[in-house]
PDB file of C-alpha atoms in Angstrom:
ATOM      1  CA  MET B  22    -119.391 -25.283 180.935  1.00  0.00           C
ATOM      2  CA  ALA B  23    -117.262 -24.504 183.989  1.00  0.00           C
ATOM      3  CA  LEU B  24    -113.665 -23.543 183.354  1.00  0.00           C
ATOM      4  CA  PRO B  25    -111.642 -26.463 184.758  1.00  0.00           C
ATOM      5  CA  VAL B  26    -109.961 -25.760 188.085  1.00  0.00           C
ATOM      6  CA  LEU B  27    -106.599 -27.498 188.033  1.00  0.00           C
ATOM      7  CA  SER B  28    -106.399 -30.013 190.824  1.00  0.00           C
ATOM      8  CA  SER B  29    -102.901 -29.783 192.335  1.00  0.00           C
ATOM      9  CA  SER B  30    -102.630 -28.152 195.766  1.00  0.00           C
ATOM     10  CA  ALA B  31    -103.373 -24.433 195.733  1.00  0.00           C
ATOM     11  CA  VAL B  32    -102.745 -23.882 199.465  1.00  0.00           C
ATOM     12  CA  LYS B  33     -99.702 -21.608 199.005  1.00  0.00           C
ATOM     13  CA  PHE B  34    -101.615 -19.532 196.466  1.00  0.00           C
ATOM     14  CA  ARG B  35    -104.679 -19.227 198.679  1.00  0.00           C
ATOM     15  CA  ARG B  36    -102.434 -18.057 201.528  1.00  0.00           C
ATOM     16  CA  VAL B  37    -101.239 -15.249 199.263  1.00  0.00           C
ATOM     17  CA  LEU B  38    -104.839 -14.443 198.317  1.00  0.00           C
ATOM     18  CA  ALA B  39    -105.719 -14.033 202.009  1.00  0.00           C
ATOM     19  CA  HIS B  40    -103.540 -10.876 202.098  1.00  0.00           C
ATOM     20  CA  PHE B  41    -105.843  -9.032 199.670  1.00  0.00           C
ATOM     21  CA  PRO B  42    -109.391  -7.631 199.679  1.00  0.00           C
ATOM     22  CA  GLN B  43    -111.681 -10.541 198.858  1.00  0.00           C
ATOM     23  CA  GLU B  44    -114.081  -8.729 196.504  1.00  0.00           C
ATOM     24  CA  LEU B  45    -112.828 -10.625 193.419  1.00  0.00           C
ATOM     25  CA  SER B  46    -114.818 -11.830 190.408  1.00  0.00           C
ATOM     26  CA  LEU B  47    -111.834 -13.957 189.329  1.00  0.00           C
ATOM     27  CA  ALA B  48    -108.359 -14.600 190.702  1.00  0.00           C
ATOM     28  CA  PHE B  49    -105.768 -16.817 189.092  1.00  0.00           C
ATOM     29  CA  ALA B  50    -102.063 -17.636 189.300  1.00  0.00           C
ATOM     30  CA  TYR B  51    -100.073 -18.263 186.137  1.00  0.00           C
ATOM     31  CA  GLY B  52     -96.598 -18.665 184.711  1.00  0.00           C
ATOM     32  CA  SER B  53     -93.444 -20.593 185.518  1.00  0.00           C
ATOM     33  CA  GLY B  54     -93.933 -20.272 189.287  1.00  0.00           C
ATOM     34  CA  VAL B  55     -97.134 -22.325 188.908  1.00  0.00           C
ATOM     35  CA  PHE B  56     -96.523 -24.694 185.971  1.00  0.00           C
ATOM     36  CA  ARG B  57     -93.203 -26.328 185.280  1.00  0.00           C
ATOM     37  CA  GLN B  58     -91.500 -25.385 182.029  1.00  0.00           C
ATOM     38  CA  ALA B  59     -89.181 -27.664 180.073  1.00  0.00           C
ATOM     39  CA  GLY B  60     -85.538 -27.131 180.948  1.00  0.00           C
ATOM     40  CA  ALA B  61     -86.311 -25.675 184.376  1.00  0.00           C
ATOM     41  CA  SER B  62     -85.603 -27.604 187.586  1.00  0.00           C
ATOM     42  CA  ALA B  63     -88.209 -28.099 190.309  1.00  0.00           C
ATOM     43  CA  GLU B  64     -86.131 -25.846 192.606  1.00  0.00           C
ATOM     44  CA  HIS B  65     -86.244 -23.113 189.968  1.00  0.00           C
ATOM     45  CA  GLY B  66     -90.054 -23.217 190.106  1.00  0.00           C
ATOM     46  CA  GLU B  67     -89.909 -22.772 193.874  1.00  0.00           C
ATOM     47  CA  THR B  68     -87.854 -19.576 193.608  1.00  0.00           C
ATOM     48  CA  ASN B  69     -89.592 -17.991 190.586  1.00  0.00           C
ATOM     49  CA  MET B  70     -91.777 -14.970 191.123  1.00  0.00           C
ATOM     50  CA  LEU B  71     -95.427 -15.936 191.561  1.00  0.00           C
ATOM     51  CA  ASP B  72     -97.740 -14.135 189.121  1.00  0.00           C
ATOM     52  CA  PHE B  73    -101.385 -13.349 189.856  1.00  0.00           C
ATOM     53  CA  VAL B  74    -104.272 -11.553 188.161  1.00  0.00           C
ATOM     54  CA  PHE B  75    -107.240 -10.248 190.148  1.00  0.00           C
ATOM     55  CA  ALA B  76    -110.431  -9.226 188.340  1.00  0.00           C
ATOM     56  CA  VAL B  77    -112.583  -6.795 190.324  1.00  0.00           C
ATOM     57  CA  ASP B  78    -116.032  -5.342 189.701  1.00  0.00           C
ATOM     58  CA  ASP B  79    -115.213  -1.938 191.233  1.00  0.00           C
ATOM     59  CA  ALA B  80    -111.553  -0.996 190.776  1.00  0.00           C
ATOM     60  CA  VAL B  81    -111.708   2.266 192.790  1.00  0.00           C
ATOM     61  CA  THR B  82    -113.160   0.531 195.862  1.00  0.00           C
ATOM     62  CA  TRP B  83    -110.771  -2.427 195.552  1.00  0.00           C
ATOM     63  CA  HIS B  84    -107.674  -0.197 195.317  1.00  0.00           C
ATOM     64  CA  MET B  85    -108.960   1.893 198.233  1.00  0.00           C
ATOM     65  CA  MET B  86    -109.250  -1.246 200.392  1.00  0.00           C
ATOM     66  CA  ASN B  87    -105.912  -2.576 199.143  1.00  0.00           C
ATOM     67  CA  LEU B  88    -104.177   0.731 199.934  1.00  0.00           C
ATOM     68  CA  LEU B  89    -105.413   0.351 203.517  1.00  0.00           C
ATOM     69  CA  LYS B  90    -104.142  -3.250 203.729  1.00  0.00           C
ATOM     70  CA  ASN B  91    -101.065  -3.155 201.485  1.00  0.00           C
ATOM     71  CA  ARG B  92     -99.962   0.435 200.989  1.00  0.00           C
ATOM     72  CA  SER B  93     -96.285  -0.577 200.612  1.00  0.00           C
ATOM     73  CA  HIS B  94     -97.119  -2.595 197.452  1.00  0.00           C
ATOM     74  CA  TYR B  95     -97.738   0.587 195.458  1.00  0.00           C
ATOM     75  CA  SER B  96     -95.218   2.952 193.895  1.00  0.00           C
ATOM     76  CA  PHE B  97     -95.409   6.739 194.385  1.00  0.00           C
ATOM     77  CA  LEU B  98     -98.896   6.463 192.795  1.00  0.00           C
ATOM     78  CA  LYS B  99    -100.268   5.629 196.252  1.00  0.00           C
ATOM     79  CA  PHE B 100    -100.030   9.355 197.033  1.00  0.00           C
ATOM     80  CA  PHE B 101    -102.562  10.101 194.264  1.00  0.00           C
ATOM     81  CA  GLY B 102    -105.202   7.770 195.708  1.00  0.00           C
ATOM     82  CA  PRO B 103    -107.398   4.930 194.393  1.00  0.00           C
ATOM     83  CA  LYS B 104    -109.245   6.937 191.737  1.00  0.00           C
ATOM     84  CA  LYS B 105    -106.032   7.982 189.968  1.00  0.00           C
ATOM     85  CA  ILE B 106    -104.670   4.394 190.150  1.00  0.00           C
ATOM     86  CA  SER B 107    -107.931   3.115 188.634  1.00  0.00           C
ATOM     87  CA  ASN B 108    -107.697   5.661 185.812  1.00  0.00           C
ATOM     88  CA  ILE B 109    -104.118   4.603 185.031  1.00  0.00           C
ATOM     89  CA  GLN B 110    -105.313   0.976 185.064  1.00  0.00           C
ATOM     90  CA  LYS B 111    -107.564   1.704 182.064  1.00  0.00           C
ATOM     91  CA  TYR B 112    -104.612   2.363 179.732  1.00  0.00           C
ATOM     92  CA  GLY B 113    -102.890  -0.267 177.587  1.00  0.00           C
ATOM     93  CA  ALA B 114    -104.143  -3.755 178.360  1.00  0.00           C
ATOM     94  CA  GLY B 115    -106.465  -2.450 181.090  1.00  0.00           C
ATOM     95  CA  ILE B 116    -104.407  -4.023 183.858  1.00  0.00           C
ATOM     96  CA  TYR B 117    -102.464  -2.399 186.716  1.00  0.00           C
ATOM     97  CA  TYR B 118     -99.491  -4.320 188.157  1.00  0.00           C
ATOM     98  CA  ASN B 119     -97.779  -4.138 191.523  1.00  0.00           C
ATOM     99  CA  THR B 120     -94.517  -6.037 191.204  1.00  0.00           C
ATOM    100  CA  LEU B 121     -91.595  -7.239 193.360  1.00  0.00           C
ATOM    101  CA  VAL B 122     -93.914  -7.605 196.353  1.00  0.00           C
ATOM    102  CA  PRO B 123     -92.602  -9.854 199.189  1.00  0.00           C
ATOM    103  CA  CYS B 124     -95.401 -12.138 200.429  1.00  0.00           C
ATOM    104  CA  ASN B 125     -95.214 -15.332 202.514  1.00  0.00           C
ATOM    105  CA  GLY B 126     -91.511 -15.745 201.846  1.00  0.00           C
ATOM    106  CA  ARG B 127     -91.913 -15.434 198.060  1.00  0.00           C
ATOM    107  CA  MET B 128     -91.681 -12.567 195.617  1.00  0.00           C
ATOM    108  CA  ILE B 129     -94.989 -11.956 193.819  1.00  0.00           C
ATOM    109  CA  LYS B 130     -96.472  -9.609 191.258  1.00  0.00           C
ATOM    110  CA  TYR B 131    -100.180  -9.073 190.784  1.00  0.00           C
ATOM    111  CA  GLY B 132    -102.259  -7.379 188.138  1.00  0.00           C
ATOM    112  CA  VAL B 133    -105.659  -5.829 188.768  1.00  0.00           C
ATOM    113  CA  ILE B 134    -108.168  -5.633 185.919  1.00  0.00           C
ATOM    114  CA  SER B 135    -111.812  -4.609 185.938  1.00  0.00           C
ATOM    115  CA  THR B 136    -114.275  -7.430 185.305  1.00  0.00           C
ATOM    116  CA  ASP B 137    -115.738  -5.504 182.353  1.00  0.00           C
ATOM    117  CA  ALA B 138    -112.306  -5.018 180.726  1.00  0.00           C
ATOM    118  CA  LEU B 139    -111.515  -8.706 181.226  1.00  0.00           C
ATOM    119  CA  ILE B 140    -114.828  -9.784 179.661  1.00  0.00           C
ATOM    120  CA  GLU B 141    -114.250  -7.470 176.679  1.00  0.00           C
ATOM    121  CA  ASP B 142    -110.772  -8.928 176.090  1.00  0.00           C
ATOM    122  CA  LEU B 143    -112.032 -12.510 176.417  1.00  0.00           C
ATOM    123  CA  PHE B 144    -114.885 -12.002 173.939  1.00  0.00           C
ATOM    124  CA  HIS B 145    -113.217  -9.637 171.454  1.00  0.00           C
ATOM    125  CA  TRP B 146    -109.425 -10.001 172.012  1.00  0.00           C
ATOM    126  CA  LYS B 147    -109.172  -6.226 172.372  1.00  0.00           C
ATOM    127  CA  THR B 148    -105.500  -6.578 173.402  1.00  0.00           C
ATOM    128  CA  LEU B 149    -105.224 -10.385 173.814  1.00  0.00           C
ATOM    129  CA  TYR B 150    -103.243  -9.747 177.012  1.00  0.00           C
ATOM    130  CA  ALA B 151    -105.576 -11.197 179.657  1.00  0.00           C
ATOM    131  CA  ALA B 152    -107.277 -13.449 177.084  1.00  0.00           C
ATOM    132  CA  GLY B 153    -103.885 -14.826 176.013  1.00  0.00           C
ATOM    133  CA  ARG B 154    -103.004 -15.700 179.608  1.00  0.00           C
ATOM    134  CA  LEU B 155    -106.299 -17.571 179.971  1.00  0.00           C
ATOM    135  CA  GLN B 156    -105.770 -19.585 176.770  1.00  0.00           C
ATOM    136  CA  LYS B 157    -102.973 -21.373 178.620  1.00  0.00           C
ATOM    137  CA  PRO B 158    -103.290 -23.352 181.865  1.00  0.00           C
ATOM    138  CA  VAL B 159    -103.766 -21.177 184.935  1.00  0.00           C
ATOM    139  CA  LYS B 160    -104.625 -21.991 188.520  1.00  0.00           C
ATOM    140  CA  ILE B 161    -108.063 -20.541 189.289  1.00  0.00           C
ATOM    141  CA  LEU B 162    -108.107 -19.467 192.950  1.00  0.00           C
ATOM    142  CA  ALA B 163    -111.433 -17.632 193.202  1.00  0.00           C
ATOM    143  CA  GLN B 164    -114.376 -17.176 190.865  1.00  0.00           C
ATOM    144  CA  ASN B 165    -117.787 -15.699 191.553  1.00  0.00           C
ATOM    145  CA  GLU B 166    -121.098 -16.567 189.914  1.00  0.00           C
ATOM    146  CA  ASN B 167    -120.873 -13.998 187.094  1.00  0.00           C
ATOM    147  CA  SER B 168    -122.514 -15.857 184.172  1.00  0.00           C
ATOM    148  CA  ARG B 169    -121.271 -13.319 181.599  1.00  0.00           C
ATOM    149  CA  LEU B 170    -117.682 -13.788 182.780  1.00  0.00           C
ATOM    150  CA  GLN B 171    -118.147 -17.558 182.669  1.00  0.00           C
ATOM    151  CA  ALA B 172    -119.448 -17.348 179.083  1.00  0.00           C
ATOM    152  CA  ALA B 173    -116.515 -15.084 178.141  1.00  0.00           C
ATOM    153  CA  LEU B 174    -113.950 -17.545 179.562  1.00  0.00           C
ATOM    154  CA  VAL B 175    -115.398 -20.356 177.448  1.00  0.00           C
ATOM    155  CA  SER B 176    -115.744 -18.107 174.366  1.00  0.00           C
ATOM    156  CA  ASN B 177    -112.027 -17.243 174.616  1.00  0.00           C
ATOM    157  CA  LEU B 178    -111.044 -20.936 174.567  1.00  0.00           C
ATOM    158  CA  LYS B 179    -113.324 -21.622 171.584  1.00  0.00           C
ATOM    159  CA  SER B 180    -111.855 -18.628 169.728  1.00  0.00           C
ATOM    160  CA  ALA B 181    -108.332 -19.914 170.421  1.00  0.00           C
ATOM    161  CA  VAL B 182    -109.237 -23.299 168.893  1.00  0.00           C
ATOM    162  CA  THR B 183    -110.832 -21.622 165.840  1.00  0.00           C
ATOM    163  CA  ALA B 184    -107.790 -19.379 165.223  1.00  0.00           C
ATOM    164  CA  ALA B 185    -105.448 -22.362 165.644  1.00  0.00           C
ATOM    165  CA  PHE B 186    -107.501 -24.454 163.166  1.00  0.00           C
ATOM    166  CA  LEU B 187    -107.122 -21.693 160.562  1.00  0.00           C
ATOM    167  CA  MET B 188    -103.340 -21.659 160.992  1.00  0.00           C
ATOM    168  CA  LEU B 189    -102.793 -25.428 161.131  1.00  0.00           C
ATOM    169  CA  PRO B 190    -102.713 -27.831 158.160  1.00  0.00           C
ATOM    170  CA  GLU B 191    -105.609 -30.180 157.430  1.00  0.00           C
ATOM    171  CA  SER B 192    -104.411 -32.812 159.893  1.00  0.00           C
ATOM    172  CA  PHE B 193    -102.241 -32.349 162.974  1.00  0.00           C
ATOM    173  CA  SER B 194    -101.465 -33.815 166.391  1.00  0.00           C
ATOM    174  CA  GLU B 195    -102.920 -32.728 169.718  1.00  0.00           C
ATOM    175  CA  GLU B 196     -99.539 -31.272 170.690  1.00  0.00           C
ATOM    176  CA  ASP B 197     -99.455 -29.288 167.428  1.00  0.00           C
ATOM    177  CA  LEU B 198    -102.816 -27.774 168.370  1.00  0.00           C
ATOM    178  CA  TYR B 199    -101.668 -26.762 171.859  1.00  0.00           C
ATOM    179  CA  MET B 200     -98.416 -25.342 170.458  1.00  0.00           C
ATOM    180  CA  GLN B 201    -100.436 -23.200 168.048  1.00  0.00           C
ATOM    181  CA  ILE B 202    -102.821 -22.050 170.815  1.00  0.00           C
ATOM    182  CA  ALA B 203     -99.993 -21.281 173.264  1.00  0.00           C
ATOM    183  CA  GLY B 204     -98.248 -19.305 170.519  1.00  0.00           C
ATOM    184  CA  LEU B 205    -101.254 -17.074 169.735  1.00  0.00           C
ATOM    185  CA  SER B 206    -100.522 -14.439 172.339  1.00  0.00           C
ATOM    186  CA  TYR B 207     -96.803 -14.479 171.474  1.00  0.00           C
ATOM    187  CA  SER B 208     -97.410 -13.821 167.767  1.00  0.00           C
ATOM    188  CA  GLY B 209     -97.840 -10.126 168.442  1.00  0.00           C
ATOM    189  CA  ASP B 210     -95.381  -9.921 171.347  1.00  0.00           C
ATOM    190  CA  PHE B 211     -92.294  -7.890 170.399  1.00  0.00           C
ATOM    191  CA  ARG B 212     -90.286  -9.656 173.157  1.00  0.00           C
ATOM    192  CA  MET B 213     -90.453 -12.881 171.121  1.00  0.00           C
ATOM    193  CA  ILE B 214     -88.809 -11.072 168.192  1.00  0.00           C
ATOM    194  CA  ILE B 215     -86.057  -9.352 170.150  1.00  0.00           C
ATOM    195  CA  GLY B 216     -84.302 -11.703 172.472  1.00  0.00           C
ATOM    196  CA  GLU B 217     -86.832 -13.736 174.460  1.00  0.00           C
ATOM    197  CA  ASP B 218     -86.432 -17.508 174.224  1.00  0.00           C
ATOM    198  CA  LYS B 219     -87.868 -18.617 170.848  1.00  0.00           C
ATOM    199  CA  SER B 220     -88.507 -22.117 172.229  1.00  0.00           C
ATOM    200  CA  LYS B 221     -90.635 -20.636 175.027  1.00  0.00           C
ATOM    201  CA  VAL B 222     -93.900 -21.942 173.554  1.00  0.00           C
ATOM    202  CA  GLN B 223     -92.511 -25.468 173.306  1.00  0.00           C
ATOM    203  CA  ASN B 224     -91.216 -25.240 176.885  1.00  0.00           C
ATOM    204  CA  ILE B 225     -94.694 -24.235 178.073  1.00  0.00           C
ATOM    205  CA  VAL B 226     -96.605 -26.957 176.211  1.00  0.00           C
ATOM    206  CA  LYS B 227     -94.460 -30.103 176.439  1.00  0.00           C
ATOM    207  CA  PRO B 228     -94.486 -30.577 180.241  1.00  0.00           C
ATOM    208  CA  ASN B 229     -98.104 -29.395 180.530  1.00  0.00           C
ATOM    209  CA  VAL B 230    -100.039 -31.314 177.852  1.00  0.00           C
ATOM    210  CA  ALA B 231    -102.277 -32.838 180.548  1.00  0.00           C
ATOM    211  CA  HIS B 232    -103.197 -29.332 181.762  1.00  0.00           C
ATOM    212  CA  PHE B 233    -103.998 -28.209 178.200  1.00  0.00           C
ATOM    213  CA  GLN B 234    -106.182 -31.325 177.806  1.00  0.00           C
ATOM    214  CA  LYS B 235    -108.162 -30.382 180.925  1.00  0.00           C
ATOM    215  CA  LEU B 236    -108.687 -26.917 179.550  1.00  0.00           C
ATOM    216  CA  TYR B 237    -109.731 -27.884 175.996  1.00  0.00           C
ATOM    217  CA  SER B 238    -111.103 -31.452 176.133  1.00  0.00           C
ATOM    218  CA  THR B 239    -114.806 -30.459 176.395  1.00  0.00           C
ATOM    219  CA  ILE B 240    -114.513 -28.016 173.469  1.00  0.00           C
ATOM    220  CA  LEU B 241    -112.684 -30.594 171.330  1.00  0.00           C
ATOM    221  CA  GLN B 242    -115.184 -33.334 172.194  1.00  0.00           C
ATOM    222  CA  ASP B 243    -118.002 -31.046 171.020  1.00  0.00           C
ATOM    223  CA  CYS B 244    -116.165 -30.066 167.814  1.00  0.00           C
ATOM    224  CA  PRO B 245    -117.522 -31.823 164.689  1.00  0.00           C
ATOM    225  CA  GLN B 246    -114.202 -31.477 162.844  1.00  0.00           C
ATOM    226  CA  VAL B 247    -112.261 -33.401 165.465  1.00  0.00           C
ATOM    227  CA  VAL B 248    -112.348 -37.003 166.644  1.00  0.00           C
ATOM    228  CA  TYR B 249    -111.008 -36.668 170.169  1.00  0.00           C
ATOM    229  CA  LYS B 250    -109.923 -40.029 171.587  1.00  0.00           C
ATOM    230  CA  HIS B 251    -109.334 -38.824 175.127  1.00  0.00           C
ATOM    231  CA  HIS B 252    -108.738 -42.322 176.554  1.00  0.00           C
ATOM    232  CA  LEU B 253    -105.885 -42.747 174.060  1.00  0.00           C
ATOM    233  CA  GLY B 254    -104.719 -39.175 174.594  1.00  0.00           C
ATOM    234  CA  ARG B 255    -104.985 -38.734 170.876  1.00  0.00           C
ATOM    235  CA  LEU B 256    -106.721 -36.248 168.641  1.00  0.00           C
ATOM    236  CA  GLU B 257    -107.635 -37.013 165.038  1.00  0.00           C
ATOM    237  CA  ALA B 258    -108.570 -33.899 163.146  1.00  0.00           C
ATOM    238  CA  SER B 259    -109.622 -33.258 159.610  1.00  0.00           C
ATOM    239  CA  ILE B 260    -110.136 -29.534 159.267  1.00  0.00           C
ATOM    240  CA  ASP B 261    -112.290 -28.257 156.426  1.00  0.00           C
ATOM    241  CA  LYS B 262    -109.880 -26.157 154.354  1.00  0.00           C
ATOM    242  CA  SER B 263    -112.437 -25.383 151.648  1.00  0.00           C
ATOM    243  CA  PRO B 264    -113.222 -21.658 151.186  1.00  0.00           C
ATOM    244  CA  GLU B 265    -116.663 -22.310 152.754  1.00  0.00           C
ATOM    245  CA  GLY B 266    -115.114 -24.014 155.790  1.00  0.00           C
ATOM    246  CA  GLN B 267    -112.502 -21.310 156.264  1.00  0.00           C
ATOM    247  CA  PHE B 268    -115.074 -18.537 155.837  1.00  0.00           C
ATOM    248  CA  ALA B 269    -117.208 -20.045 158.633  1.00  0.00           C
ATOM    249  CA  GLN B 270    -114.151 -20.121 160.898  1.00  0.00           C
ATOM    250  CA  LEU B 271    -113.107 -16.565 159.987  1.00  0.00           C
ATOM    251  CA  MET B 272    -116.616 -15.325 160.778  1.00  0.00           C
ATOM    252  CA  ALA B 273    -116.367 -16.977 164.220  1.00  0.00           C
ATOM    253  CA  LEU B 274    -113.128 -15.168 165.155  1.00  0.00           C
ATOM    254  CA  PRO B 275    -113.154 -12.388 167.781  1.00  0.00           C
ATOM    255  CA  LYS B 276    -114.053  -8.954 166.472  1.00  0.00           C
ATOM    256  CA  THR B 277    -110.629  -7.321 166.940  1.00  0.00           C
ATOM    257  CA  LEU B 278    -108.818 -10.072 165.033  1.00  0.00           C
ATOM    258  CA  GLN B 279    -111.346  -9.778 162.187  1.00  0.00           C
ATOM    259  CA  GLN B 280    -110.623  -6.022 162.094  1.00  0.00           C
ATOM    260  CA  LYS B 281    -106.843  -6.627 162.029  1.00  0.00           C
ATOM    261  CA  ILE B 282    -107.204  -9.098 159.146  1.00  0.00           C
ATOM    262  CA  THR B 283    -109.475  -6.648 157.315  1.00  0.00           C
ATOM    263  CA  ALA B 284    -106.908  -3.846 157.719  1.00  0.00           C
ATOM    264  CA  LEU B 285    -104.169  -6.094 156.294  1.00  0.00           C
ATOM    265  CA  VAL B 286    -106.145  -7.101 153.207  1.00  0.00           C
ATOM    266  CA  ASN B 287    -108.298  -4.073 152.446  1.00  0.00           C
ATOM    267  CA  PRO B 288    -106.410  -1.313 150.581  1.00  0.00           C
ATOM    268  CA  PRO B 289    -106.838   2.203 152.017  1.00  0.00           C
ATOM    269  CA  GLY B 290    -109.781   4.094 150.557  1.00  0.00           C
ATOM    270  CA  LYS B 291    -111.804   0.959 149.786  1.00  0.00           C
ATOM    271  CA  ASN B 292    -114.913   0.709 151.926  1.00  0.00           C
ATOM    272  CA  ARG B 293    -115.754  -2.968 151.714  1.00  0.00           C
ATOM    273  CA  ASP B 294    -117.501  -4.611 154.643  1.00  0.00           C
ATOM    274  CA  VAL B 295    -115.782  -7.151 156.904  1.00  0.00           C
ATOM    275  CA  GLU B 296    -117.813 -10.096 155.583  1.00  0.00           C
ATOM    276  CA  GLU B 297    -116.773  -9.400 151.979  1.00  0.00           C
ATOM    277  CA  ILE B 298    -113.095  -9.150 152.917  1.00  0.00           C
ATOM    278  CA  LEU B 299    -113.151 -12.314 155.046  1.00  0.00           C
ATOM    279  CA  LEU B 300    -114.727 -14.152 152.097  1.00  0.00           C
ATOM    280  CA  GLN B 301    -111.751 -13.047 149.989  1.00  0.00           C
ATOM    281  CA  VAL B 302    -109.319 -14.263 152.707  1.00  0.00           C
ATOM    282  CA  ALA B 303    -111.154 -17.612 152.880  1.00  0.00           C
ATOM    283  CA  HIS B 304    -110.342 -18.173 149.176  1.00  0.00           C
ATOM    284  CA  ASP B 305    -106.677 -17.213 149.669  1.00  0.00           C
ATOM    285  CA  PRO B 306    -104.237 -20.189 149.730  1.00  0.00           C
ATOM    286  CA  ASP B 307    -102.305 -18.198 152.375  1.00  0.00           C
ATOM    287  CA  CYS B 308    -105.364 -17.761 154.624  1.00  0.00           C
ATOM    288  CA  GLY B 309    -103.524 -19.180 157.659  1.00  0.00           C
ATOM    289  CA  ILE B 310    -100.607 -16.777 157.179  1.00  0.00           C
ATOM    290  CA  VAL B 311    -102.991 -13.798 156.978  1.00  0.00           C
ATOM    291  CA  VAL B 312    -104.658 -14.906 160.237  1.00  0.00           C
ATOM    292  CA  HIS B 313    -101.222 -15.245 161.871  1.00  0.00           C
ATOM    293  CA  GLN B 314    -100.230 -11.749 160.710  1.00  0.00           C
ATOM    294  CA  GLY B 315    -103.525 -10.395 162.074  1.00  0.00           C
TER     295      GLY B 315
END
């Protein structure tokens, strides 16, 4: 299944892309400079910083080429060379950002992540940083024929649906589902606890339901627990909340989230395996809360 490429004009984004080395396995633009958010005017979207992520197979070579083309984008780290920049990139979420970069009359920031680190985050939610971005609508600008990356992109969307199902009640609306999915990456974001707009998730989803539908419609159509009436724009879901149903969903979650849930439930010193603990969580009436905490 190909990740849907959103159809509105990407000319201004491709013009930005032309300023960078083209050896990219994936490039996408995201955020309020790309997709309108509720409460923001159209003019506001035109002045917002444009956000990009570039996935590259060989970070050292890419930074070396980018230093030749765009040396001014880098901080003092440019004096340490591409290898040092690539090493720093491996810390945290595995992504290196150049920010406040003037380009084509707009201010941009761009993150560089290795293809391997991106794939690991998409499959396993190691940090949920890049994976969280790609659970929401983005504008794909370049994508190579890497079948493992393609599988990881789809796996991430399926995992987002599974996690959302565990946290939602037995029946819910399509908008409820997208609100839950869009909120996944904010659950563990300290900015959402101290000061950042609490209605941010709602502002992302409400004006962009059609974009979420493009992203998730194939997965929902293939999901036995959901009757997806796309022509009516309506989703009828009856999620299996039995312990057996919840256990199957818990077992399908990404590895890191399973480990987080296990750490929450398993008292120190007890060496029970993950499967045994997830079975216990599946029988817990507060299963959805435990998943959210994880």
